C-alpha angles and dihedrals in degrees: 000000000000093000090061090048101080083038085056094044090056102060091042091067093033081060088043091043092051089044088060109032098052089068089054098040098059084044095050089041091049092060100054086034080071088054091051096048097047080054088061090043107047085036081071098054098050142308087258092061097059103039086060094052092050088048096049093039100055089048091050094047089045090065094030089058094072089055097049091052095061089049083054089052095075090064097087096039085057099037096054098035086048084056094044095061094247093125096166086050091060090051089050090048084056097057099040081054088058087044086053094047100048086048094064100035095098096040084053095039088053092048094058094045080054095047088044088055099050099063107100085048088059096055100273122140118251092235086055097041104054083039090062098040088058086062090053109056097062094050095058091053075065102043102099081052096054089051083046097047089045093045096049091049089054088056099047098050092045088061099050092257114106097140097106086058092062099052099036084050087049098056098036098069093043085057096035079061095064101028085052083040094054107029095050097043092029121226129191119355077347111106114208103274111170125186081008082061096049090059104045083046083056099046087049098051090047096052085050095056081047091053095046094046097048083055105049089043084051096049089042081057105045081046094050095228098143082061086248128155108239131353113269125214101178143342129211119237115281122201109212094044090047092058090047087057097047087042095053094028097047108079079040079060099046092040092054081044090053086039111051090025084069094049091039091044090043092046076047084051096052090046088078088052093076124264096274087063092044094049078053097055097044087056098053088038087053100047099043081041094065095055093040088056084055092050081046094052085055085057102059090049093048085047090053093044097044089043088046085052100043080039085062097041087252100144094164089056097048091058081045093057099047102053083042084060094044088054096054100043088040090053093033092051094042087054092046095046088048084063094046094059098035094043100035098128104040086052103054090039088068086057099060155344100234096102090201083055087051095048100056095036082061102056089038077060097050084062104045087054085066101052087040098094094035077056091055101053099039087054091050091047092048090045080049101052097037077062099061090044098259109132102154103063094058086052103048088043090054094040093057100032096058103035110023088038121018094032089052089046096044097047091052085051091052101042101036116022080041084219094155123222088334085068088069086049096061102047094060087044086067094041086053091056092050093040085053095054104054099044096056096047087055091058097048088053098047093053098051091080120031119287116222126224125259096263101247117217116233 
């Protein structure tokens, strides 16, 4: 009888942990499903046009990434409140995160008008360039909304209540297909505007999902379904708790930051490669991007589960969750990076007609059939981890990782081995392997001995 208890808790978290992570998944899927489809929609303009939106959108998600990291930061505050049984605390977490996140919006806003400013310096054509540059105006007009929307999700899924985040992903999308179809082909008093369009489309679906997920947290309040006392409807800045949330929120940040800067310095990279190479390269990113979003998705649930456990002094819970949560990225990813090798060609046929572009995107996917599952498990480590309130680790692994360890690797490739833009690839395929292992060492180790609780200001 005992040696079938730990057998039948696991499958009870692994059922807790399901129950939880499908939601997120289709929303975080859903996400990166938008990117994929602007890519089949712009492929079909030019070449030029999507090698601008891949440029400017990989500018625009380097800086947004810190931002998105501080409104990560209030995942384990809420987690582990939520576990706690200070259920007013996790609702106060949620506003001090949307302080946080107003607060940055114009430094990271500046930094991506500077960066935008700085292309034709770097190598890139002027056509490209200004191109780009039209794609990114329109997505800083969004960006306090992406840290919202981001923020807002956190908070749903560390209270057990991710549902918002599916419908307002769902229709999204379906809406995301006629605004990209409109804006980028015009219609109406709408000129043609192409990679411009794909913006504005982008910027409208996120301030939807925002919409739908205030609602429903609202709702959940004035029900009381998150156990809370009274229905808030704001809450002033507070010192203290805004310090907690940059403190915890800040190496997220950073490592967001480490993260998306490689793939935004390597599409940069492959800029210089030509446009053919590039439109290559945003095909491969879009597609592998889908699939990491639902490892992603996997993540934030392992972060809510392993926070809820730390939250209720269930050490032994929290180590349960999290190699629950390896297990189903891991799987997830492995599944995902099959159909990438097997299916290389049909899927980079649906991206564009340019049969040299298809050529390369094929063999960029081969590869990334291959760091796919390396991707899986490092993102559930670092989801693991957030929810026992380290934050470091996973951004001193990723930092090293990317740039001391896969951008070496990739250049060499590049420069010496003369492998073209698969040479990058597989650079941050071996900074995702390292990235993968130590993280989830760390979290082996940290949960070997109970793990304490963030210490919560009154």
């Amino acid at each position: 009888m005992n040696s079938d208890a730990p057998a039948t808790s696991f499958l009870q978290e692994a059922k807790q942990l399901s129950r939880l992570s499908l939601p997120l998944i289709v929303a975080q899927g859903g996400v990166t499903l938008m990117g994929a489809v602007d890519a089949l929609i712009i492929g079909q303009v030019s070449a030029l046009e999507m090698a601008a939106v891949s440029l400017g959108n990989g500018l625009v998600s380097m800086f947004l990434g810190i931002g998105i990291g501080l409104a990560l930061g209030i995942e384990p505050l809420v987690g582990q409140a939520f576990g706690a049984k200070r259920y007013n605390d996790a609702r106060s977490w949620l506003w001090q995160g949307l302080w946080v996140c107003l607060f940055v919006s114009p430094a990271l806003i500046a930094l991506t008008i500077g960066a935008a400013f700085l292309l034709e310096p770097f190598g890139i054509s002027l056509e490209l360039a200004e191109r780009a540059r039209a794609y990114i105006w329109p997505r800083l007009v969004g960006v306090p909304i992406v840290f919202f929307c981001i923020a807002t999700r956190a908070y749903l899924s560390n209270i057990s209540r991710p549902q918002a985040a599916l419908y307002a992903a769902i229709v999204s999308n379906i809406a995301n297909v006629g605004l990209d179809l409109w804006f980028v082909h015009g219609w109406g008093v709408v000129p043609p505007l192409g990679a411009e369009g794909i913006a504005w489309s982008t910027t409208f679906c996120f301030l939807f999902v925002l919409l739908v997920q205030c609602q429903s947290i609202f709702s959940i309040w004035k029900k009381k379904e998150d156990f809370g006392d009274s229905l808030q409807w704001g809450e002033r800045p507070i010192v203290l708790r805004l310090r907690k949330t940059f403190k915890t929120g800040w190496p997220i940040g950073l490592h967001m930051l480490a993260e998306m800067g490689v793939f935004s310095f390597v599409s940069t990279l492959i800029a210089r490669m030509g446009e053919v190479s590039l439109a290559a390269h945003q095909i491969a990113i879009s597609l592998a991007s889908v699939t990491f979003m639902g490892a992603v998705g996997i993540a934030n649930a392992t972060t809510a589960r392993v926070g809820n456990h730390v939250g209720a002094s269930a050490t032994a819970g929290a180590r349960r969750a999290g190699f629950v949560g390896f297990v189903m990225g891991g799987s997830f990813m492995g599944i995902a990076g099959s159909c990438f090798f097997i299916f290389a060609e049909p899927l980079a046929g649906l991206f564009t007609q340019e049969q040299t572009v298809a050529q390369v995107a094929a063999n960029l996917l081969r590869i990334a059939g291959v760091f796919a599952v390396a991707d899986g498990f490092q993102v559930v480590a670092g989801g693991a981890l957030r929810g026992a309130g380290d934050t470091r680790w996973p951004f001193m692994a990723n930092f090293v990782g990317h740039w001391f360890i896969g951008l070496p690797v990739g250049v060499y490739a590049v420069l010496r081995m003369d492998s073209g833009p698969a040479g990058y690839w597989w650079g941050l395929t071996v900074g995702l392997c390292f990235v993968a292992l130590v993280l989830a060492v760390r979290f082996e180790r940290l949960s070997a001995k109970p793990i304490q609780r963030l210490s919560l200001p009154p």
